[in-house]
Amino acid sequence: MVSCVAFACLAQCAAALTLGTPINFWLLRQEGVVSADEDRLVSAYISSLRVGDSDAEEKALAALTARTIAVEFEPSCHSASTSVVELVELSDGVLAEEIGVDGPRTFMMPGSRVARVDQVEYAAGGLGARAWDASVGLGIYLSQNTRFVLGKSVLELGSGVGLGGISAALVGASTVMLTDVTEGETERRELAELGGAALMQNLVANARLNDVETATATRILDWFDCLADDFEPHAKYQVVIGADLVHDEKYSLPALAAAVATHTAPNGIALLMNGQGRPGVNALPAALQRYGGTVQVEEMTVMHSYGSAGVLLTTYRPGSSDRPT
């Protein structure tokens, strides 16, 4: 993908774009799929910006977003000189890169759909405070594979800032329920920095920011409640989605699997994208298979201009029961 040097040039030569200056290019690549076209398409887009050719720019951007590529733009209130890549500690010494920006993060997804998400302070929202690589990857996947969510009811588990659910709403899901958990300071430390009231408030604001508030709703959903024998979901959904739901061994895979199984409608589907290499991720398929049905896992890579991350797309289709065997 394009190097940081190219972005320095972009900041100087891109004058006034409707969405601002592009600061990152994201590519979701399936395992075994190799293509050299992405660099050529990005180069064509950069060239159109340099010469100020708006027609060529529009065509080049359309060509990019016809692929599994998202273009991230700099917020209009943000200065290019302060775009930085930060190392953020998740837990137990696990580090992840994130791009630090002020204001809503703006992504043009495949199909030229624009998704904007405000983030919250890590201290207020824990691990859900940021849009991580897998959530961008899930947004790209849903935007490129619209058949999964078009006209369907969608539940997003562990929404965080809501990028996956908002992408589903922009694609044309009939309804989207954004969910997360609110925990006090003590509980958040004990449960690996989960949730916070700020997350729920931010989800409502992000739905409004994308003009999808009429198609979306928010709800507190604690996966551990789904383990109870007498648990009844508030509704079942044709599609259940989630990104970066497994981070370390502190998370309860049985609780996550229960949340997925109890909320996925018969003949429905769950699409869960998680980063590779994190403890517990490889145990997710077995946890889901306790509920019957079928589970498939596909390796993918989320590539961006500052690096890449391996992800696993876990697809779950329910069996005849939503109770574990």
GROMACS .gro file of C-alpha atoms in nm:
model
  325
    1MET     CA    1   0.000   0.000   0.000
    2VAL     CA    2   0.099   0.367  -0.021
    3SER     CA    3   0.380   0.482   0.208
    4CYS     CA    4   0.371   0.767   0.459
    5VAL     CA    5   0.582   0.976   0.217
    6ALA     CA    6   0.291   0.978  -0.027
    7PHE     CA    7   0.063   1.119   0.241
    8ALA     CA    8   0.304   1.404   0.311
    9CYS     CA    9   0.280   1.493  -0.057
   10LEU     CA   10  -0.099   1.461  -0.046
   11ALA     CA   11  -0.123   1.707   0.242
   12GLN     CA   12   0.064   1.966   0.033
   13CYS     CA   13  -0.106   1.915  -0.303
   14ALA     CA   14  -0.467   1.832  -0.212
   15ALA     CA   15  -0.636   2.169  -0.179
   16ALA     CA   16  -1.006   2.139  -0.103
   17LEU     CA   17  -1.176   1.802  -0.108
   18THR     CA   18  -1.537   1.751  -0.011
   19LEU     CA   19  -1.431   1.492   0.245
   20GLY     CA   20  -1.096   1.645   0.327
   21THR     CA   21  -0.751   1.501   0.270
   22PRO     CA   22  -0.714   1.121   0.249
   23ILE     CA   23  -0.491   0.999   0.531
   24ASN     CA   24  -0.520   0.622   0.499
   25PHE     CA   25  -0.616   0.350   0.252
   26TRP     CA   26  -0.764   0.029   0.392
   27LEU     CA   27  -0.777  -0.300   0.203
   28LEU     CA   28  -0.949  -0.622   0.311
   29ARG     CA   29  -0.770  -0.907   0.137
   30GLN     CA   30  -0.892  -1.265   0.139
   31GLU     CA   31  -0.641  -1.543   0.190
   32GLY     CA   32  -0.485  -1.655  -0.137
   33VAL     CA   33  -0.615  -1.357  -0.336
   34VAL     CA   34  -0.327  -1.161  -0.485
   35SER     CA   35  -0.373  -0.845  -0.688
   36ALA     CA   36  -0.138  -0.566  -0.790
   37ASP     CA   37  -0.422  -0.338  -0.899
   38GLU     CA   38  -0.463  -0.167  -0.564
   39ASP     CA   39  -0.136   0.027  -0.581
   40ARG     CA   40  -0.214   0.133  -0.938
   41LEU     CA   41  -0.560   0.256  -0.839
   42VAL     CA   42  -0.426   0.445  -0.539
   43SER     CA   43  -0.154   0.602  -0.755
   44ALA     CA   44  -0.414   0.714  -1.008
   45TYR     CA   45  -0.617   0.873  -0.730
   46ILE     CA   46  -0.313   1.053  -0.587
   47SER     CA   47  -0.218   1.179  -0.934
   48SER     CA   48  -0.566   1.325  -0.985
   49LEU     CA   49  -0.534   1.511  -0.655
   50ARG     CA   50  -0.194   1.649  -0.746
   51VAL     CA   51  -0.313   1.800  -1.073
   52GLY     CA   52  -0.648   1.911  -0.935
   53ASP     CA   53  -0.850   1.717  -1.193
   54SER     CA   54  -1.188   1.677  -1.021
   55ASP     CA   55  -1.330   1.451  -1.293
   56ALA     CA   56  -1.031   1.218  -1.278
   57GLU     CA   57  -1.045   1.229  -0.898
   58GLU     CA   58  -1.409   1.122  -0.897
   59LYS     CA   59  -1.344   0.837  -1.139
   60ALA     CA   60  -1.033   0.720  -0.950
   61LEU     CA   61  -1.215   0.724  -0.616
   62ALA     CA   62  -1.505   0.528  -0.765
   63ALA     CA   63  -1.259   0.271  -0.901
   64LEU     CA   64  -1.103   0.235  -0.556
   65THR     CA   65  -1.430   0.190  -0.372
   66ALA     CA   66  -1.551  -0.065  -0.625
   67ARG     CA   67  -1.295  -0.295  -0.461
   68THR     CA   68  -1.263  -0.412  -0.100
   69ILE     CA   69  -1.096  -0.079  -0.025
   70ALA     CA   70  -1.194   0.200   0.212
   71VAL     CA   71  -1.044   0.547   0.202
   72GLU     CA   72  -1.009   0.725   0.535
   73PHE     CA   73  -1.023   1.103   0.525
   74GLU     CA   74  -0.887   1.356   0.765
   75PRO     CA   75  -1.154   1.531   0.973
   76SER     CA   76  -1.207   1.886   0.849
   77CYS     CA   77  -1.126   2.024   1.195
   78HIS     CA   78  -0.797   1.836   1.208
   79SER     CA   79  -0.446   1.944   1.107
   80ALA     CA   80  -0.242   1.706   0.892
   81SER     CA   81   0.068   1.778   1.096
   82THR     CA   82  -0.082   1.605   1.399
   83SER     CA   83  -0.179   1.273   1.239
   84VAL     CA   84   0.019   1.015   1.432
   85VAL     CA   85   0.035   0.642   1.477
   86GLU     CA   86   0.008   0.555   1.845
   87LEU     CA   87   0.082   0.234   2.030
   88VAL     CA   88  -0.208   0.156   2.262
   89GLU     CA   89  -0.186  -0.108   2.534
   90LEU     CA   90  -0.494  -0.328   2.526
   91SER     CA   91  -0.425  -0.551   2.827
   92ASP     CA   92  -0.159  -0.781   2.967
   93GLY     CA   93   0.107  -0.608   2.761
   94VAL     CA   94  -0.073  -0.655   2.428
   95LEU     CA   95  -0.008  -0.354   2.207
   96ALA     CA   96  -0.196  -0.234   1.900
   97GLU     CA   97  -0.138   0.048   1.656
   98GLU     CA   98  -0.404   0.310   1.604
   99ILE     CA   99  -0.407   0.634   1.412
  100GLY     CA  100  -0.466   0.928   1.639
  101VAL     CA  101  -0.705   1.187   1.495
  102ASP     CA  102  -0.927   1.461   1.633
  103GLY     CA  103  -1.291   1.469   1.532
  104PRO     CA  104  -1.497   1.197   1.363
  105ARG     CA  105  -1.306   0.934   1.170
  106THR     CA  106  -1.442   0.938   0.816
  107PHE     CA  107  -1.434   0.633   0.588
  108MET     CA  108  -1.552   0.607   0.229
  109MET     CA  109  -1.646   0.241   0.214
  110PRO     CA  110  -1.694   0.023  -0.097
  111GLY     CA  111  -1.992   0.151  -0.293
  112SER     CA  112  -1.890   0.510  -0.207
  113ARG     CA  113  -2.084   0.500   0.121
  114VAL     CA  114  -1.942   0.738   0.380
  115ALA     CA  115  -1.933   0.628   0.744
  116ARG     CA  116  -1.832   0.866   1.022
  117VAL     CA  117  -1.763   0.764   1.380
  118ASP     CA  118  -1.661   0.970   1.678
  119GLN     CA  119  -1.440   0.792   1.928
  120VAL     CA  120  -1.428   0.838   2.305
  121GLU     CA  121  -1.150   0.852   2.559
  122TYR     CA  122  -1.006   0.511   2.643
  123ALA     CA  123  -1.061   0.575   3.014
  124ALA     CA  124  -1.433   0.629   2.948
  125GLY     CA  125  -1.499   0.354   2.695
  126GLY     CA  126  -1.233   0.089   2.746
  127LEU     CA  127  -1.155  -0.134   2.450
  128GLY     CA  128  -1.471  -0.018   2.272
  129ALA     CA  129  -1.354   0.342   2.261
  130ARG     CA  130  -1.178   0.308   1.925
  131ALA     CA  131  -1.242   0.173   1.576
  132TRP     CA  132  -0.986  -0.108   1.555
  133ASP     CA  133  -0.860  -0.280   1.241
  134ALA     CA  134  -1.116  -0.562   1.250
  135SER     CA  135  -1.406  -0.317   1.275
  136VAL     CA  136  -1.285  -0.136   0.963
  137GLY     CA  137  -1.245  -0.475   0.796
  138LEU     CA  138  -1.600  -0.573   0.890
  139GLY     CA  139  -1.731  -0.243   0.755
  140ILE     CA  140  -1.554  -0.308   0.426
  141TYR     CA  141  -1.684  -0.666   0.413
  142LEU     CA  142  -2.047  -0.567   0.470
  143SER     CA  143  -2.022  -0.279   0.223
  144GLN     CA  144  -1.884  -0.511  -0.044
  145ASN     CA  145  -2.117  -0.804   0.036
  146THR     CA  146  -2.444  -0.616   0.072
  147ARG     CA  147  -2.655  -0.931   0.027
  148PHE     CA  148  -2.589  -1.029   0.388
  149VAL     CA  149  -2.764  -0.725   0.539
  150LEU     CA  150  -2.974  -0.555   0.271
  151GLY     CA  151  -3.334  -0.537   0.393
  152LYS     CA  152  -3.259  -0.749   0.702
  153SER     CA  153  -3.266  -0.703   1.077
  154VAL     CA  154  -2.915  -0.673   1.220
  155LEU     CA  155  -2.776  -0.695   1.573
  156GLU     CA  156  -2.422  -0.575   1.644
  157LEU     CA  157  -2.263  -0.725   1.953
  158GLY     CA  158  -2.000  -0.521   2.137
  159SER     CA  159  -2.059  -0.225   1.907
  160GLY     CA  160  -1.795   0.003   2.057
  161VAL     CA  161  -1.815   0.310   1.832
  162GLY     CA  162  -2.062   0.130   1.603
  163LEU     CA  163  -1.871   0.125   1.274
  164GLY     CA  164  -1.996  -0.223   1.178
  165GLY     CA  165  -2.359  -0.152   1.259
  166ILE     CA  166  -2.352   0.189   1.093
  167SER     CA  167  -2.200   0.032   0.781
  168ALA     CA  168  -2.488  -0.220   0.780
  169ALA     CA  169  -2.742   0.062   0.810
  170LEU     CA  170  -2.578   0.255   0.526
  171VAL     CA  171  -2.593  -0.056   0.307
  172GLY     CA  172  -2.968  -0.079   0.363
  173ALA     CA  173  -3.039  -0.303   0.661
  174SER     CA  174  -3.403  -0.269   0.763
  175THR     CA  175  -3.314  -0.226   1.131
  176VAL     CA  176  -2.988  -0.224   1.324
  177MET     CA  177  -2.958  -0.272   1.700
  178LEU     CA  178  -2.629  -0.138   1.840
  179THR     CA  179  -2.534  -0.294   2.173
  180ASP     CA  180  -2.263  -0.277   2.433
  181VAL     CA  181  -2.226  -0.307   2.807
  182THR     CA  182  -2.192  -0.041   3.076
  183GLU     CA  183  -1.969  -0.119   3.372
  184GLY     CA  184  -1.838   0.079   3.668
  185GLU     CA  185  -1.471   0.159   3.711
  186THR     CA  186  -1.399  -0.147   3.929
  187GLU     CA  187  -1.581  -0.391   3.702
  188ARG     CA  188  -1.412  -0.246   3.396
  189ARG     CA  189  -1.068  -0.314   3.542
  190GLU     CA  190  -1.165  -0.667   3.642
  191LEU     CA  191  -1.323  -0.750   3.305
  192ALA     CA  192  -1.044  -0.617   3.084
  193GLU     CA  193  -1.168  -0.259   3.044
  194LEU     CA  194  -1.519  -0.331   2.922
  195GLY     CA  195  -1.775  -0.071   2.830
  196GLY     CA  196  -1.889   0.247   2.996
  197ALA     CA  197  -2.189   0.478   2.980
  198ALA     CA  198  -1.997   0.700   2.739
  199LEU     CA  199  -2.008   0.420   2.479
  200MET     CA  200  -2.388   0.411   2.472
  201GLN     CA  201  -2.412   0.788   2.448
  202ASN     CA  202  -2.157   0.789   2.167
  203LEU     CA  203  -2.346   0.516   1.976
  204VAL     CA  204  -2.657   0.734   1.970
  205ALA     CA  205  -2.451   1.033   1.856
  206ASN     CA  206  -2.277   0.833   1.582
  207ALA     CA  207  -2.608   0.706   1.444
  208ARG     CA  208  -2.725   1.067   1.425
  209LEU     CA  209  -2.394   1.172   1.267
  210ASN     CA  210  -2.458   0.928   0.979
  211ASP     CA  211  -2.830   1.012   0.942
  212VAL     CA  212  -2.927   0.652   1.022
  213GLU     CA  213  -3.091   0.711   1.359
  214THR     CA  214  -3.434   0.615   1.223
  215ALA     CA  215  -3.303   0.270   1.123
  216THR     CA  216  -3.095   0.213   1.436
  217ALA     CA  217  -3.150   0.174   1.809
  218THR     CA  218  -2.919   0.116   2.103
  219ARG     CA  219  -2.948  -0.131   2.387
  220ILE     CA  220  -2.737  -0.248   2.680
  221LEU     CA  221  -2.656  -0.616   2.633
  222ASP     CA  222  -2.440  -0.809   2.878
  223TRP     CA  223  -2.333  -1.139   2.718
  224PHE     CA  224  -2.314  -1.305   3.060
  225ASP     CA  225  -2.692  -1.268   3.096
  226CYS     CA  226  -2.728  -1.494   2.792
  227LEU     CA  227  -2.582  -1.788   2.987
  228ALA     CA  228  -2.880  -1.810   3.222
  229ASP     CA  229  -3.112  -2.107   3.166
  230ASP     CA  230  -3.416  -1.879   3.170
  231PHE     CA  231  -3.267  -1.612   2.943
  232GLU     CA  232  -3.494  -1.491   2.665
  233PRO     CA  233  -3.356  -1.251   2.405
  234HIS     CA  234  -3.541  -0.925   2.349
  235ALA     CA  235  -3.554  -1.027   1.980
  236LYS     CA  236  -3.391  -1.259   1.728
  237TYR     CA  237  -3.214  -1.113   1.426
  238GLN     CA  238  -3.158  -1.229   1.073
  239VAL     CA  239  -2.796  -1.115   1.097
  240VAL     CA  240  -2.568  -1.087   1.401
  241ILE     CA  241  -2.238  -0.906   1.351
  242GLY     CA  242  -1.941  -0.811   1.564
  243ALA     CA  243  -1.576  -0.710   1.539
  244ASP     CA  244  -1.286  -0.751   1.780
  245LEU     CA  245  -1.505  -0.929   2.033
  246VAL     CA  246  -1.223  -1.149   2.166
  247HIS     CA  247  -0.912  -0.983   2.307
  248ASP     CA  248  -0.768  -1.207   2.578
  249GLU     CA  249  -0.841  -1.494   2.812
  250LYS     CA  250  -1.033  -1.267   3.050
  251TYR     CA  251  -1.325  -1.257   2.808
  252SER     CA  252  -1.582  -1.532   2.842
  253LEU     CA  253  -1.611  -1.722   2.517
  254PRO     CA  254  -1.911  -1.918   2.651
  255ALA     CA  255  -2.091  -1.588   2.714
  256LEU     CA  256  -2.011  -1.456   2.366
  257ALA     CA  257  -2.119  -1.782   2.205
  258ALA     CA  258  -2.442  -1.773   2.405
  259ALA     CA  259  -2.511  -1.416   2.294
  260VAL     CA  260  -2.460  -1.513   1.931
  261ALA     CA  261  -2.665  -1.833   1.945
  262THR     CA  262  -2.959  -1.690   2.139
  263HIS     CA  263  -2.997  -1.384   1.916
  264THR     CA  264  -2.948  -1.537   1.570
  265ALA     CA  265  -3.282  -1.620   1.407
  266PRO     CA  266  -3.346  -1.961   1.248
  267ASN     CA  267  -3.202  -1.951   0.895
  268GLY     CA  268  -3.005  -1.646   1.004
  269ILE     CA  269  -2.630  -1.587   1.005
  270ALA     CA  270  -2.365  -1.442   1.234
  271LEU     CA  271  -2.054  -1.272   1.093
  272LEU     CA  272  -1.779  -1.215   1.350
  273MET     CA  273  -1.441  -1.065   1.259
  274ASN     CA  274  -1.159  -1.086   1.513
  275GLY     CA  275  -0.788  -1.020   1.510
  276GLN     CA  276  -0.567  -1.326   1.472
  277GLY     CA  277  -0.320  -1.423   1.740
  278ARG     CA  278  -0.513  -1.304   2.041
  279PRO     CA  279  -0.561  -1.567   2.314
  280GLY     CA  280  -0.906  -1.721   2.290
  281VAL     CA  281  -0.972  -1.639   1.925
  282ASN     CA  282  -0.900  -1.991   1.803
  283ALA     CA  283  -1.139  -2.134   2.064
  284LEU     CA  284  -1.436  -1.933   1.935
  285PRO     CA  285  -1.549  -2.188   1.670
  286ALA     CA  286  -1.567  -2.468   1.928
  287ALA     CA  287  -1.764  -2.245   2.166
  288LEU     CA  288  -2.018  -2.174   1.891
  289GLN     CA  289  -2.037  -2.538   1.781
  290ARG     CA  290  -2.171  -2.633   2.124
  291TYR     CA  291  -2.499  -2.485   2.000
  292GLY     CA  292  -2.509  -2.700   1.687
  293GLY     CA  293  -2.538  -2.550   1.344
  294THR     CA  294  -2.237  -2.483   1.125
  295VAL     CA  295  -1.926  -2.275   1.177
  296GLN     CA  296  -1.679  -2.166   0.909
  297VAL     CA  297  -1.359  -1.968   0.955
  298GLU     CA  298  -1.187  -1.768   0.681
  299GLU     CA  299  -0.847  -1.603   0.712
  300MET     CA  300  -0.818  -1.248   0.583
  301THR     CA  301  -0.582  -0.954   0.617
  302VAL     CA  302  -0.673  -0.594   0.691
  303MET     CA  303  -0.404  -0.387   0.523
  304HIS     CA  304  -0.359  -0.013   0.561
  305SER     CA  305  -0.099   0.246   0.484
  306TYR     CA  306   0.080   0.200   0.815
  307GLY     CA  307   0.080  -0.179   0.841
  308SER     CA  308  -0.149  -0.480   0.837
  309ALA     CA  309  -0.333  -0.717   1.069
  310GLY     CA  310  -0.448  -1.074   1.019
  311VAL     CA  311  -0.816  -1.131   1.097
  312LEU     CA  312  -1.048  -1.430   1.113
  313LEU     CA  313  -1.402  -1.409   0.979
  314THR     CA  314  -1.613  -1.660   1.171
  315THR     CA  315  -1.947  -1.741   1.008
  316TYR     CA  316  -2.211  -1.912   1.220
  317ARG     CA  317  -2.543  -2.054   1.101
  318PRO     CA  318  -2.768  -2.181   1.382
  319GLY     CA  319  -2.897  -2.532   1.426
  320SER     CA  320  -3.231  -2.637   1.569
  321SER     CA  321  -3.157  -2.521   1.925
  322ASP     CA  322  -3.016  -2.210   2.087
  323ARG     CA  323  -2.909  -2.404   2.396
  324PRO     CA  324  -2.565  -2.566   2.437
  325THR     CA  325  -2.522  -2.942   2.420
   0.00000   0.00000   0.00000
